[in-house]
mmCIF file of C-alpha atoms in Angstrom:
data_model
loop_
_atom_site.group_PDB
_atom_site.id
_atom_site.type_symbol
_atom_site.label_atom_id
_atom_site.label_comp_id
_atom_site.label_asym_id
_atom_site.label_seq_id
_atom_site.Cartn_x
_atom_site.Cartn_y
_atom_site.Cartn_z
ATOM 1 C CA MET B 58 -93.145 -89.660 -167.899
ATOM 2 C CA SER B 59 -92.161 -92.302 -165.339
ATOM 3 C CA VAL B 60 -93.245 -93.787 -162.025
ATOM 4 C CA LEU B 61 -91.097 -94.310 -158.893
ATOM 5 C CA SER B 62 -90.054 -97.860 -158.010
ATOM 6 C CA PRO B 63 -87.890 -99.210 -155.152
ATOM 7 C CA SER B 64 -84.219 -99.935 -156.063
ATOM 8 C CA ARG B 65 -82.700 -103.396 -155.774
ATOM 9 C CA ASP B 66 -81.179 -102.549 -152.356
ATOM 10 C CA GLY B 67 -84.580 -101.273 -151.164
ATOM 11 C CA ARG B 68 -83.208 -97.826 -150.170
ATOM 12 C CA ARG B 69 -83.647 -95.468 -153.066
ATOM 13 C CA PRO B 70 -86.523 -95.337 -155.515
ATOM 14 C CA THR B 71 -85.668 -95.244 -159.202
ATOM 15 C CA ALA B 72 -87.620 -93.957 -162.158
ATOM 16 C CA VAL B 73 -89.214 -96.716 -164.247
ATOM 17 C CA PRO B 74 -90.951 -95.924 -167.524
ATOM 18 C CA SER B 75 -94.616 -96.813 -167.463
ATOM 19 C CA ALA B 76 -96.385 -98.355 -170.467
ATOM 20 C CA ARG B 77 -99.647 -96.616 -169.492
ATOM 21 C CA THR B 78 -98.190 -93.114 -169.238
ATOM 22 C CA ALA B 79 -98.693 -90.555 -171.989
ATOM 23 C CA PRO B 80 -95.932 -90.190 -174.616
ATOM 24 C CA SER B 81 -93.459 -87.327 -174.436
ATOM 25 C CA GLY B 82 -94.068 -84.071 -176.292
ATOM 26 C CA ARG B 83 -91.789 -85.082 -179.182
ATOM 27 C CA ALA B 84 -93.426 -88.525 -179.412
ATOM 28 C CA ARG B 85 -96.844 -86.906 -179.306
ATOM 29 C CA ARG B 86 -95.914 -84.652 -182.184
ATOM 30 C CA ALA B 87 -94.339 -87.504 -184.136
ATOM 31 C CA GLY B 88 -97.267 -89.919 -183.678
ATOM 32 C CA PRO B 89 -100.349 -90.115 -185.896
ATOM 33 C CA ARG B 90 -102.818 -87.278 -185.447
ATOM 34 C CA VAL B 91 -106.106 -88.436 -183.981
ATOM 35 C CA GLY B 92 -109.159 -86.202 -183.818
ATOM 36 C CA ARG B 93 -111.755 -84.542 -185.953
ATOM 37 C CA PRO B 94 -111.026 -84.315 -189.669
ATOM 38 C CA GLY B 95 -110.275 -80.913 -191.068
ATOM 39 C CA ALA B 96 -112.833 -78.631 -192.631
ATOM 40 C CA TRP B 97 -111.527 -79.511 -196.102
ATOM 41 C CA TRP B 98 -113.143 -82.937 -195.824
ATOM 42 C CA ALA B 99 -116.551 -81.255 -195.966
ATOM 43 C CA LEU B 100 -115.735 -79.337 -199.131
ATOM 44 C CA PRO B 101 -117.157 -81.899 -201.647
ATOM 45 C CA ALA B 102 -120.427 -82.136 -199.742
ATOM 46 C CA LEU B 103 -120.644 -78.357 -199.404
ATOM 47 C CA ALA B 104 -119.971 -77.914 -203.131
ATOM 48 C CA PHE B 105 -122.650 -80.477 -203.984
ATOM 49 C CA PHE B 106 -125.136 -78.816 -201.629
ATOM 50 C CA ALA B 107 -124.370 -75.368 -203.029
ATOM 51 C CA ALA B 108 -124.746 -76.520 -206.651
ATOM 52 C CA PHE B 109 -127.942 -78.531 -206.236
ATOM 53 C CA ALA B 110 -129.686 -76.786 -203.314
ATOM 54 C CA ILE B 111 -128.463 -73.254 -202.612
ATOM 55 C CA LEU B 112 -128.143 -72.144 -206.251
ATOM 56 C CA PRO B 113 -131.564 -73.489 -207.383
ATOM 57 C CA MET B 114 -133.169 -72.009 -204.279
ATOM 58 C CA GLY B 115 -131.628 -68.646 -205.066
ATOM 59 C CA LEU B 116 -133.055 -68.816 -208.588
ATOM 60 C CA VAL B 117 -136.485 -69.713 -207.181
ATOM 61 C CA VAL B 118 -136.371 -66.681 -204.885
ATOM 62 C CA TYR B 119 -135.415 -64.485 -207.845
ATOM 63 C CA LEU B 120 -138.229 -65.874 -210.031
ATOM 64 C CA SER B 121 -140.746 -65.287 -207.242
ATOM 65 C CA PHE B 122 -140.302 -61.543 -207.837
ATOM 66 C CA THR B 123 -140.846 -61.844 -211.585
ATOM 67 C CA GLU B 124 -143.492 -62.711 -214.142
ATOM 68 C CA TRP B 125 -142.318 -65.444 -216.511
ATOM 69 C CA GLY B 126 -144.140 -67.840 -218.799
ATOM 70 C CA GLY B 127 -141.118 -69.904 -219.768
ATOM 71 C CA LEU B 128 -140.241 -67.918 -222.906
ATOM 72 C CA GLY B 129 -138.290 -64.703 -223.129
ATOM 73 C CA ASP B 130 -136.821 -62.915 -220.156
ATOM 74 C CA PRO B 131 -138.492 -62.780 -216.733
ATOM 75 C CA ARG B 132 -140.088 -59.395 -215.998
ATOM 76 C CA PHE B 133 -139.520 -57.965 -212.523
ATOM 77 C CA ILE B 134 -142.860 -57.210 -210.823
ATOM 78 C CA GLY B 135 -141.780 -56.669 -207.224
ATOM 79 C CA THR B 136 -143.872 -58.344 -204.529
ATOM 80 C CA ASP B 137 -146.985 -58.915 -206.668
ATOM 81 C CA ASN B 138 -146.633 -62.705 -206.517
ATOM 82 C CA TRP B 139 -146.306 -62.614 -202.729
ATOM 83 C CA THR B 140 -149.299 -60.311 -202.378
ATOM 84 C CA ARG B 141 -151.326 -62.663 -204.549
ATOM 85 C CA LEU B 142 -150.113 -65.633 -202.485
ATOM 86 C CA VAL B 143 -151.451 -64.141 -199.267
ATOM 87 C CA GLY B 144 -154.908 -63.481 -200.688
ATOM 88 C CA ASP B 145 -155.315 -66.520 -202.970
ATOM 89 C CA PRO B 146 -158.315 -68.693 -201.872
ATOM 90 C CA ALA B 147 -156.889 -71.673 -203.766
ATOM 91 C CA MET B 148 -153.691 -71.367 -201.753
ATOM 92 C CA HIS B 149 -155.638 -71.122 -198.494
ATOM 93 C CA ARG B 150 -157.569 -74.301 -199.283
ATOM 94 C CA ALA B 151 -154.386 -76.095 -200.370
ATOM 95 C CA VAL B 152 -152.682 -75.159 -197.091
ATOM 96 C CA VAL B 153 -155.599 -76.524 -195.063
ATOM 97 C CA LEU B 154 -155.647 -79.780 -197.046
ATOM 98 C CA THR B 155 -151.869 -80.134 -196.670
ATOM 99 C CA LEU B 156 -152.085 -79.689 -192.904
ATOM 100 C CA VAL B 157 -154.932 -82.219 -192.676
ATOM 101 C CA LEU B 158 -152.930 -84.666 -194.791
ATOM 102 C CA SER B 159 -149.832 -84.218 -192.606
ATOM 103 C CA VAL B 160 -151.740 -84.759 -189.369
ATOM 104 C CA SER B 161 -153.677 -87.718 -190.791
ATOM 105 C CA SER B 162 -150.518 -89.351 -192.132
ATOM 106 C CA TRP B 163 -148.774 -88.988 -188.776
ATOM 107 C CA ALA B 164 -151.789 -90.283 -186.835
ATOM 108 C CA VAL B 165 -152.138 -93.350 -189.070
ATOM 109 C CA GLN B 166 -148.509 -94.238 -189.683
ATOM 110 C CA THR B 167 -146.978 -93.663 -186.237
ATOM 111 C CA PRO B 168 -148.878 -96.235 -184.116
ATOM 112 C CA ILE B 169 -148.783 -98.909 -186.826
ATOM 113 C CA ALA B 170 -145.090 -98.442 -187.542
ATOM 114 C CA LEU B 171 -144.283 -98.341 -183.816
ATOM 115 C CA LEU B 172 -146.085 -101.592 -183.050
ATOM 116 C CA LEU B 173 -144.709 -103.360 -186.117
ATOM 117 C CA GLY B 174 -141.179 -102.127 -185.377
ATOM 118 C CA VAL B 175 -141.266 -103.313 -181.753
ATOM 119 C CA TRP B 176 -142.669 -106.651 -182.876
ATOM 120 C CA ALA B 177 -140.046 -107.006 -185.608
ATOM 121 C CA ALA B 178 -137.257 -106.312 -183.106
ATOM 122 C CA GLY B 179 -137.578 -109.905 -181.895
ATOM 123 C CA ARG B 180 -134.900 -112.348 -183.016
ATOM 124 C CA GLN B 181 -137.296 -115.042 -184.245
ATOM 125 C CA ARG B 182 -136.838 -116.184 -187.847
ATOM 126 C CA ASN B 183 -140.510 -115.770 -188.783
ATOM 127 C CA ARG B 184 -140.350 -112.115 -187.739
ATOM 128 C CA ALA B 185 -137.286 -111.570 -189.919
ATOM 129 C CA ILE B 186 -139.054 -113.109 -192.937
ATOM 130 C CA LEU B 187 -142.239 -111.071 -192.427
ATOM 131 C CA SER B 188 -140.198 -107.911 -191.885
ATOM 132 C CA ALA B 189 -138.568 -108.453 -195.282
ATOM 133 C CA VAL B 190 -142.020 -108.869 -196.845
ATOM 134 C CA PHE B 191 -143.306 -105.717 -195.157
ATOM 135 C CA PHE B 192 -140.340 -103.811 -196.565
ATOM 136 C CA VAL B 193 -141.241 -104.505 -200.230
ATOM 137 C CA PRO B 194 -143.527 -101.443 -200.760
ATOM 138 C CA LEU B 195 -140.665 -99.124 -199.839
ATOM 139 C CA LEU B 196 -138.598 -100.533 -202.707
ATOM 140 C CA LEU B 197 -141.159 -99.273 -205.217
ATOM 141 C CA SER B 198 -141.240 -95.719 -206.474
ATOM 142 C CA SER B 199 -144.149 -93.498 -205.466
ATOM 143 C CA ALA B 200 -145.264 -93.332 -209.099
ATOM 144 C CA ALA B 201 -145.325 -97.146 -209.391
ATOM 145 C CA VAL B 202 -147.268 -97.446 -206.119
ATOM 146 C CA ALA B 203 -149.819 -94.865 -207.277
ATOM 147 C CA ILE B 204 -150.284 -96.616 -210.648
ATOM 148 C CA ILE B 205 -150.820 -99.977 -208.913
ATOM 149 C CA TRP B 206 -153.439 -98.613 -206.535
ATOM 150 C CA ARG B 207 -155.191 -96.625 -209.264
ATOM 151 C CA ALA B 208 -155.554 -99.858 -211.240
ATOM 152 C CA LEU B 209 -156.808 -101.728 -208.158
ATOM 153 C CA LEU B 210 -159.377 -99.003 -207.415
ATOM 154 C CA ASP B 211 -160.602 -98.685 -210.988
ATOM 155 C CA PRO B 212 -164.433 -98.971 -210.789
ATOM 156 C CA ASN B 213 -164.697 -100.650 -214.211
ATOM 157 C CA PHE B 214 -161.733 -102.989 -214.503
ATOM 158 C CA GLY B 215 -160.283 -103.293 -210.992
ATOM 159 C CA PRO B 216 -161.282 -105.577 -208.125
ATOM 160 C CA LEU B 217 -163.799 -102.951 -206.980
ATOM 161 C CA ALA B 218 -165.941 -103.811 -210.013
ATOM 162 C CA GLN B 219 -166.500 -107.283 -208.459
ATOM 163 C CA ILE B 220 -166.394 -106.301 -204.771
ATOM 164 C CA GLY B 221 -168.848 -103.400 -205.071
ATOM 165 C CA PRO B 222 -171.940 -105.501 -206.000
ATOM 166 C CA LEU B 223 -171.122 -108.027 -203.257
ATOM 167 C CA ILE B 224 -171.365 -105.345 -200.546
ATOM 168 C CA GLY B 225 -174.392 -103.662 -202.075
ATOM 169 C CA MET B 226 -172.461 -100.817 -203.661
ATOM 170 C CA PRO B 227 -172.314 -101.445 -207.416
ATOM 171 C CA GLY B 228 -170.182 -98.979 -209.323
ATOM 172 C CA LEU B 229 -168.172 -98.142 -206.208
ATOM 173 C CA ASP B 230 -165.670 -95.425 -207.168
ATOM 174 C CA LEU B 231 -163.639 -94.207 -204.212
ATOM 175 C CA LEU B 232 -161.676 -91.709 -206.292
ATOM 176 C CA SER B 233 -164.804 -89.830 -207.409
ATOM 177 C CA ASP B 234 -165.735 -88.767 -203.872
ATOM 178 C CA GLY B 235 -163.715 -85.998 -202.225
ATOM 179 C CA ALA B 236 -163.472 -87.446 -198.716
ATOM 180 C CA ALA B 237 -162.923 -90.981 -199.976
ATOM 181 C CA ALA B 238 -160.219 -89.858 -202.412
ATOM 182 C CA PHE B 239 -158.455 -88.032 -199.589
ATOM 183 C CA GLY B 240 -158.657 -91.167 -197.466
ATOM 184 C CA VAL B 241 -157.218 -93.201 -200.331
ATOM 185 C CA ILE B 242 -154.189 -90.880 -200.471
ATOM 186 C CA VAL B 243 -153.634 -91.267 -196.718
ATOM 187 C CA PHE B 244 -153.944 -95.051 -197.015
ATOM 188 C CA VAL B 245 -151.640 -95.414 -200.037
ATOM 189 C CA THR B 246 -148.903 -93.221 -198.560
ATOM 190 C CA ALA B 247 -149.152 -95.138 -195.291
ATOM 191 C CA TRP B 248 -148.898 -98.445 -197.177
ATOM 192 C CA GLN B 249 -145.722 -97.234 -198.849
ATOM 193 C CA PHE B 250 -143.918 -95.464 -196.012
ATOM 194 C CA ILE B 251 -144.831 -97.445 -192.888
ATOM 195 C CA PRO B 252 -142.028 -99.974 -193.663
ATOM 196 C CA LEU B 253 -139.425 -97.191 -193.477
ATOM 197 C CA HIS B 254 -140.585 -96.040 -190.057
ATOM 198 C CA MET B 255 -141.041 -99.643 -188.924
ATOM 199 C CA LEU B 256 -137.356 -100.133 -189.702
ATOM 200 C CA LEU B 257 -136.452 -97.117 -187.534
ATOM 201 C CA TYR B 258 -138.475 -98.448 -184.613
ATOM 202 C CA GLN B 259 -137.038 -101.922 -185.088
ATOM 203 C CA GLY B 260 -133.496 -100.560 -184.800
ATOM 204 C CA GLY B 261 -134.431 -98.400 -181.820
ATOM 205 C CA ALA B 262 -136.134 -101.261 -179.971
ATOM 206 C CA ARG B 263 -133.071 -103.466 -180.411
ATOM 207 C CA GLN B 264 -130.960 -100.809 -178.665
ATOM 208 C CA ILE B 265 -133.006 -101.070 -175.457
ATOM 209 C CA PRO B 266 -131.014 -103.026 -172.826
ATOM 210 C CA ALA B 267 -132.558 -106.422 -172.058
ATOM 211 C CA SER B 268 -131.755 -105.874 -168.368
ATOM 212 C CA LEU B 269 -134.597 -103.343 -168.172
ATOM 213 C CA TYR B 270 -137.143 -105.951 -169.255
ATOM 214 C CA GLN B 271 -135.586 -108.557 -166.948
ATOM 215 C CA ALA B 272 -135.898 -106.189 -164.001
ATOM 216 C CA ALA B 273 -139.487 -105.412 -164.948
ATOM 217 C CA GLU B 274 -140.277 -109.120 -165.171
ATOM 218 C CA ILE B 275 -138.837 -109.684 -161.712
ATOM 219 C CA ASP B 276 -141.046 -106.879 -160.419
ATOM 220 C CA GLY B 277 -144.071 -108.615 -161.930
ATOM 221 C CA ALA B 278 -144.709 -106.217 -164.823
ATOM 222 C CA GLY B 279 -146.574 -107.655 -167.794
ATOM 223 C CA ARG B 280 -145.848 -106.995 -171.450
ATOM 224 C CA LEU B 281 -148.265 -104.072 -171.639
ATOM 225 C CA ARG B 282 -146.720 -102.307 -168.636
ATOM 226 C CA ALA B 283 -143.214 -103.008 -169.925
ATOM 227 C CA PHE B 284 -144.167 -101.546 -173.288
ATOM 228 C CA TRP B 285 -145.716 -98.458 -171.696
ATOM 229 C CA HIS B 286 -143.047 -97.780 -169.048
ATOM 230 C CA ILE B 287 -139.886 -99.048 -170.787
ATOM 231 C CA THR B 288 -140.290 -99.316 -174.566
ATOM 232 C CA LEU B 289 -142.086 -96.033 -175.210
ATOM 233 C CA PRO B 290 -139.776 -93.856 -173.026
ATOM 234 C CA GLN B 291 -136.697 -95.490 -174.516
ATOM 235 C CA LEU B 292 -137.998 -94.838 -178.042
ATOM 236 C CA ARG B 293 -138.815 -91.165 -177.470
ATOM 237 C CA ASN B 294 -135.997 -89.937 -179.713
ATOM 238 C CA THR B 295 -136.857 -92.498 -182.373
ATOM 239 C CA ILE B 296 -140.440 -91.242 -182.292
ATOM 240 C CA THR B 297 -139.132 -87.715 -182.836
ATOM 241 C CA THR B 298 -136.944 -88.806 -185.748
ATOM 242 C CA SER B 299 -139.780 -90.701 -187.367
ATOM 243 C CA SER B 300 -142.264 -87.873 -186.789
ATOM 244 C CA VAL B 301 -140.004 -85.241 -188.358
ATOM 245 C CA LEU B 302 -139.429 -87.427 -191.421
ATOM 246 C CA MET B 303 -143.119 -88.222 -191.618
ATOM 247 C CA VAL B 304 -144.442 -84.662 -191.316
ATOM 248 C CA VAL B 305 -141.854 -83.059 -193.584
ATOM 249 C CA GLY B 306 -142.294 -85.860 -196.114
ATOM 250 C CA SER B 307 -146.069 -85.421 -196.124
ATOM 251 C CA LEU B 308 -145.589 -81.758 -197.027
ATOM 252 C CA THR B 309 -143.988 -82.847 -200.298
ATOM 253 C CA TYR B 310 -146.408 -85.558 -201.481
ATOM 254 C CA PHE B 311 -146.880 -84.871 -205.153
ATOM 255 C CA ASP B 312 -146.597 -87.834 -207.490
ATOM 256 C CA THR B 313 -149.107 -89.881 -205.503
ATOM 257 C CA VAL B 314 -151.692 -87.103 -205.740
ATOM 258 C CA LEU B 315 -150.904 -86.448 -209.411
ATOM 259 C CA ILE B 316 -151.422 -90.057 -210.496
ATOM 260 C CA LEU B 317 -154.165 -91.157 -208.094
ATOM 261 C CA THR B 318 -156.549 -88.211 -208.095
ATOM 262 C CA GLY B 319 -155.045 -85.399 -210.195
ATOM 263 C CA GLY B 320 -155.974 -83.044 -207.365
ATOM 264 C CA GLY B 321 -159.659 -83.938 -207.687
ATOM 265 C CA PRO B 322 -162.455 -84.455 -207.672
ATOM 266 C CA GLY B 323 -162.579 -80.701 -208.156
ATOM 267 C CA THR B 324 -159.924 -79.381 -205.806
ATOM 268 C CA ASP B 325 -160.666 -81.758 -202.924
ATOM 269 C CA THR B 326 -157.159 -83.234 -202.939
ATOM 270 C CA THR B 327 -155.206 -80.261 -204.294
ATOM 271 C CA ILE B 328 -152.465 -79.883 -201.721
ATOM 272 C CA VAL B 329 -149.745 -77.228 -201.906
ATOM 273 C CA PRO B 330 -147.174 -79.226 -203.963
ATOM 274 C CA TYR B 331 -149.829 -80.138 -206.532
ATOM 275 C CA LEU B 332 -151.077 -76.535 -206.661
ATOM 276 C CA MET B 333 -147.504 -75.451 -207.346
ATOM 277 C CA TYR B 334 -147.344 -77.946 -210.233
ATOM 278 C CA ARG B 335 -150.623 -76.754 -211.734
ATOM 279 C CA VAL B 336 -149.655 -73.096 -211.512
ATOM 280 C CA GLY B 337 -146.206 -73.682 -212.962
ATOM 281 C CA PHE B 338 -146.652 -76.406 -215.566
ATOM 282 C CA GLU B 339 -150.310 -76.042 -216.581
ATOM 283 C CA SER B 340 -150.777 -72.271 -216.299
ATOM 284 C CA TYR B 341 -147.126 -71.404 -217.063
ATOM 285 C CA GLN B 342 -146.933 -68.890 -214.218
ATOM 286 C CA TYR B 343 -143.451 -69.749 -213.085
ATOM 287 C CA GLY B 344 -143.052 -66.621 -210.969
ATOM 288 C CA TYR B 345 -146.112 -67.381 -208.826
ATOM 289 C CA ALA B 346 -145.201 -71.084 -208.720
ATOM 290 C CA SER B 347 -141.751 -70.091 -207.424
ATOM 291 C CA ALA B 348 -143.357 -68.096 -204.621
ATOM 292 C CA ILE B 349 -145.414 -71.168 -203.649
ATOM 293 C CA ALA B 350 -142.332 -73.401 -203.821
ATOM 294 C CA PHE B 351 -140.231 -71.141 -201.614
ATOM 295 C CA THR B 352 -143.078 -70.851 -199.100
ATOM 296 C CA LEU B 353 -143.276 -74.640 -198.950
ATOM 297 C CA VAL B 354 -139.534 -74.911 -198.283
ATOM 298 C CA VAL B 355 -139.680 -72.310 -195.524
ATOM 299 C CA VAL B 356 -142.702 -73.941 -193.869
ATOM 300 C CA ALA B 357 -141.179 -77.446 -194.022
ATOM 301 C CA THR B 358 -137.915 -76.171 -192.529
ATOM 302 C CA ALA B 359 -139.723 -74.244 -189.805
ATOM 303 C CA VAL B 360 -141.900 -77.229 -188.893
ATOM 304 C CA SER B 361 -138.910 -79.541 -188.584
ATOM 305 C CA LEU B 362 -137.000 -76.999 -186.447
ATOM 306 C CA VAL B 363 -139.992 -76.452 -184.162
ATOM 307 C CA MET B 364 -140.483 -80.202 -183.709
ATOM 308 C CA VAL B 365 -136.806 -80.686 -182.882
ATOM 309 C CA ARG B 366 -136.908 -77.776 -180.461
ATOM 310 C CA LEU B 367 -140.080 -78.805 -178.656
ATOM 311 C CA THR B 368 -139.145 -82.468 -178.310
ATOM 312 C CA GLY B 369 -135.615 -81.889 -177.041
ATOM 313 C CA PHE B 370 -134.211 -83.913 -179.921
ATOM 314 C CA GLY B 371 -131.407 -81.398 -180.367
ATOM 315 C CA ALA B 372 -130.116 -82.145 -176.860
ATOM 316 C CA MET B 373 -129.145 -85.711 -177.768
ATOM 317 C CA ARG B 374 -125.542 -86.531 -176.973
ATOM 318 C CA SER B 375 -125.253 -90.274 -177.585
ATOM 319 C CA THR B 376 -124.937 -91.617 -181.130
ATOM 320 C CA ARG B 377 -127.247 -94.441 -180.117
ATOM 321 C CA GLU B 378 -130.078 -92.058 -179.318
ATOM 322 C CA GLY B 379 -132.648 -91.512 -182.010
ATOM 323 C CA MET B 380 -132.093 -94.922 -183.539
#
């Protein structure tokens, strides 16, 4: 393709190739192909997902229609496990406790992580150092975190043995009371996972254009108004991302409950994942445990889809949204 340019005698325009014009059809075909990669690039990931997610899930669905104690062949029993699941009082109580734990975890972790993340978004060196310190709990495994806090809360050998008498509560044992043990689980999981969500909010806050705050400052807005009218709206997709991770993650808390409370006292902290463990690995009812496991997967998937749908997260178009 070319553009017209006057000739040297000024009478007749001549065609001059332009450096900004598109290449010819042959050149376009001969040049490097730019665009989306082919579907074959996704094959390794799809194979990995099929081997370690789809296939095990298919086996779980199959076992949910059988009776199997771990030895011999599974015996097909139809929908008996699913019928039992619907009418099981232990399952009903576990579902309620799981919902309460999810809501409590979100209510505790979201405001703290949001404020810490916005604060850590500053470029000061002290904030960078403290952010690194805050991030340490996330480097530990859930089992290690639960063991540490169980030792700290031990009424005989932990710090509570000395703190209890000082506050007029000798023999203070938080893990022996149902409500207190549930609160301990909420606190310990928040202590471990708030750094992750703080990191999300820190990245999101750093994406907010500084010109918005400069304009607000010129208009006389204080920090609180700037936070309410600029920071929060700009972080709406980050809040959705963090909330989905938080709620779905809380539906799968297991090792923390196993080590800290063992589902007790009684069944006061027996949430659905721990009930699945007890049914499968203590009662050896793998068919019924499979029904519980598949229900948990379906509920977690449905909750995440509903949250994405209701919040408009799926309508994001920019890659910088949701940071």
